[in-house]
Amino acid sequence: MPLELVKEEWMGKISEVTIGATKEEGGSRTSVVTVGGETGLSFLPSESEMPHRPVVAMEVWDVVPEDWPEEVVKPFKEVMDDPARWSKKCVDEYGADLICLRLQSAHSDFGNVPVDKVSEGVKKVLEAVGVPLIILGPGQDDRDNEVLPRCSEVAKGEKCLFGDATQDNYKTLVAACMADGHNIIGQSPIDINIAKQVNILIADMGFPLERIVIDPTTGGLGYGLEYTYSIMERARLAALGAGDKTLALPIICRVGQEAWRASQGKRERFSRLGHSFGTGTSVGSNYSCFPSCSRGRYPHHASSPGRGKCEADDR
Amino acid sequence: MSECKVTFYPEGKSVTVEKGEDLLHAAVAARVYINSSCGGDGVCGRCRVIIKKGEVVSDPTGRLSDGEREKGYCLACRTTVKTDVDVEVPPESRLEEEQILTEEAKVSRLAGLYSRAEEIEVISEGKESLFTHSPLATKVYLELPPPTLQDNISDLERLYREIRRGGDIPIMQTGLANVKRLGHLLRESNWRVTVTLGKRNGTVEIVFVEPGDTSGKNYGVAIDVGTTTVVAQLVNLNTRQVLSTKATHNIQASYGEDVISRIIYASEKDGLERLHHAVIDCINGLISSLVQEHNLSLNDIIAVMCAGNMTMTHLLLRVDPSYLRREPYVPTANFVPVIRASEAGIKTNPRGLLSCLPGVSSYVGGDITAGTLASGLSDSEDISLLIDVGTNGEIVLGNKDWLVCCSSSAGPAFEGCGVKCGMRAVKGAIQRVEINSRYEVKYHAIGEGKPRGICGSGFIDSLSELLKAGIIDRSGRMKKGLETPRLREGEEGLEFILAWEQEAEGDHDIVVSETDIANLIRSKGAVYAGVSVLIRSMGLRFEDLKHIYIAGGFGNYLNIEKAVLIGLLPDIPRDRIHFIGNSSLTGARQAMLSYEALNKVKEIAHKMTYFELSVDPIFMDEYTAALFLPHTDMKLFPSVGEKLGL
């Protein structure tokens, strides 16, 4: 008798979020990215659909990052003072699906650059590349609330993905994204309930749930990955199994920043062996198989030259 | 097992008992009442009976002379039956039958629980009379026959004899202080005295003797010793009438808001001493103002019954509470013996008694066992829930067969502490709030006067109304830019004005701030999460609950609908939710007025299983899920979803 495989039947479906808009759609992107749409857990083609592959964004700052590990800086050294060129390099040379532009220059510790100048930078990046944009504020509530609405306005029609809406600070960003037709990231501190709450809060303002992407926050291998992964898994199970619409959303993870935060990333011993690049990579590739959309602060994944070697060494 | 027929004479009453049963129990079963001071321990020698026919086995006893033994005398409590027997109960061993009033009296008599002497007055049976009236301490007026050459027993025994004439009191004690004064006192008062009898740990004690008839001045105070609030109630022990109730903030709060910080403070130099004095000062203040209000003297207060959480009980008795918070979290004593109130520093009659209701564990104390008694939860077949919304939100689940409980640190927000305009549920506290769609506010303050602040029920109303009116979002944050002057930026962020300065008593607006709301949400979240975990861990669902009793210092008003709307209480049919007020105080009063109730509390404390939330992995999860209005999971609150249009 042939063995019949047990198939899990799910009642929920992850919503699809499209980032970017082409000329016909009112934007100026040459490509758009759609994430989500899964009808089951990832990578089980026999049991469910996964219409969109995971995508990788590469992170670009609008100020020269000072404390990035040498290995990460190396390939971008010459372009880091120009976000537009930096972005272009990511797309042209490394094949980034999206650019994640972090408006760090607005941070009070990184220059406190005025809003006009910051938004000007956004415009330049939009002109320089054709891929969709993820735009992140500096992560300071008051600065975020000043800078992000203006940048949202500047990028109106481009259907960017803006972040971060948090439990303590979401209203300004939601209002801006609603007005300018962008998508939004709901971020929560490794807590499934707060993840859900943030989404509800955003949706309660009249923002469509189908334009929210969850950032559940993550950690590197050995730095809490197991736990953060379990939160993502629970969110997925609630979305698929219990039909919880407020969690049936694509997930975005900041893999790069977590991977490179690991002390190994900066230690010379690893660096010398040429493995530090790989540290980010192996974590990153593990991760991106779960989320529908992932991105790194630092370059990683398929484009990273250390990848194959790292995996071999890991064994 | 063979059965034997025991017949008691002269009445000729028979009863069939199992072979090996003792005669004292057989007598009780036959409704023949035999004296027994020691409660069947074989030491008092008062239960002498004569075996007329049949075989018995008697333990050796020094209480009978050889001559008596030859005549067939034996002690009923030490004698078991082997065959059918005929027993004669001599007059000296006999209790007059009319001394026993009820069936209950008979049953509990042997355990030394009950005596008719304390049944001063039978009042009409109201709700308060669920339990037999037999207070912790009470007064009896006695007119003693003066001694003569024929009746020459000692003064003390004379007193005992007269007391026992009023009822069966197996074991009686008297302190030396009383004995010393007795001879003079009895003669000076012309053998007319009032004796205060107290129940101390299974025995009856002559607390004190005073000349003349003061039995009308028979008062006790029931006290709910809360972490944040101390409430005292003056009760007439004769009539069970509640004369008045007063509350005050527990001034220990200045040494720490919650029990943990107080336990830590207690370990500092003089900390225990200070905490002890703080709560004693509160209690003394309350008692003396109650006494003054009713033109009584402190001497008239002869009993104090306290119900408090374990930390409060420890501190009240000046017992070091430090082990309560150290693993494995063991209290020094769950069952504290009855002591003199003065030993703890409480000012009442110098010889007045103090009893503290027993607790279950370090974090579930006498307030909860008292509340369980008051709610009647442990008397019913139905599975019910008791939630005491206090600084520690204690939760009890169960029925007459089993009880589980947990404690969830809710914080004092619902008691009006840690919130900007919070106050206790006393005159001037806003307790009802309505806000319409134009953000206009209607409120009602206790005592009809000008408002001074907001109490717990007022906060529940406010939260629910702010949410309904769309002034706050589901995480409790206020929405900026609403067109109303009532919403403004205050010192601690946004705040909503319930009452303007000119309407209020005092020189400031009465507001609810965003910070207050966050506090209240944490409180209600902790309570709900505790309930949720407890119910789930027993394999139950909210629908299985037949009753939910809500207790807490909400005054006399709690809008259950609104409490559900904010997610403090689960969304179950409203007629199953009952607000029972300060159940700790009610339970303390019941236990003070009835020894039967007091024993019931002990039974509850023994029966209850404590569930430790802090080691439960689901709790934190449930807690964050509950930090939302009404809850993160709207499926748990279908009726609220409908109401809010979600």
Short mmCIF file of C-alpha atoms in Angstrom, two decimals, chain A residues 167-171 191-194 196-198 200-201 204 227 231 234 242-244 246, chain B residues 473-475 477-480 514 620-622 624-628 631-635 646:
data_model
loop_
_atom_site.label_atom_id
_atom_site.label_comp_id
_atom_site.label_asym_id
_atom_site.label_seq_id
_atom_site.Cartn_x
_atom_site.Cartn_y
_atom_site.Cartn_z
CA GLN A 167 2.91 50.43 19.57
CA ASP A 168 4.08 53.72 21.04
CA ASN A 169 4.40 55.64 17.83
CA TYR A 170 2.27 54.79 14.88
CA LYS A 171 -0.33 57.46 14.29
CA ASP A 191 5.92 39.40 21.06
CA ILE A 192 3.08 37.89 19.11
CA ASN A 193 0.45 39.78 21.05
CA ILE A 194 2.07 43.13 20.50
CA LYS A 196 -1.14 41.73 16.62
CA GLN A 197 -1.94 44.81 18.65
CA VAL A 198 0.15 47.07 16.44
CA ILE A 200 -5.01 46.32 14.99
CA LEU A 201 -4.06 49.84 15.99
CA ASP A 204 -8.30 50.86 13.46
CA TYR A 227 12.80 32.20 20.23
CA ILE A 231 7.16 33.86 17.56
CA ARG A 234 3.14 31.12 16.10
CA ALA A 242 -7.12 30.08 13.27
CA GLY A 243 -7.70 32.46 10.39
CA ASP A 244 -6.45 35.44 12.32
CA THR A 246 -4.49 40.60 11.85
CA ASP B 473 -7.46 53.79 20.84
CA ARG B 474 -7.45 50.16 21.80
CA SER B 475 -4.01 50.41 23.31
CA ARG B 477 -3.49 56.07 23.79
CA MET B 478 -5.34 59.29 23.35
CA LYS B 479 -6.07 60.59 19.92
CA LYS B 480 -4.55 63.98 19.41
CA GLU B 514 -2.62 58.64 29.28
CA MET B 620 3.28 36.44 30.32
CA ASP B 621 1.73 35.69 27.00
CA GLU B 622 -1.79 36.00 28.33
CA THR B 624 0.46 40.97 26.92
CA ALA B 625 -2.59 39.72 25.08
CA ALA B 626 -4.74 41.35 27.75
CA LEU B 627 -2.91 44.68 27.54
CA PHE B 628 -5.36 45.88 24.97
CA HIS B 631 -8.24 42.21 24.48
CA THR B 632 -5.95 41.39 21.59
CA ASP B 633 -8.17 38.50 20.63
CA MET B 634 -11.61 39.91 19.87
CA LYS B 635 -13.00 36.42 19.54
CA LEU B 646 -15.31 45.96 15.38
#
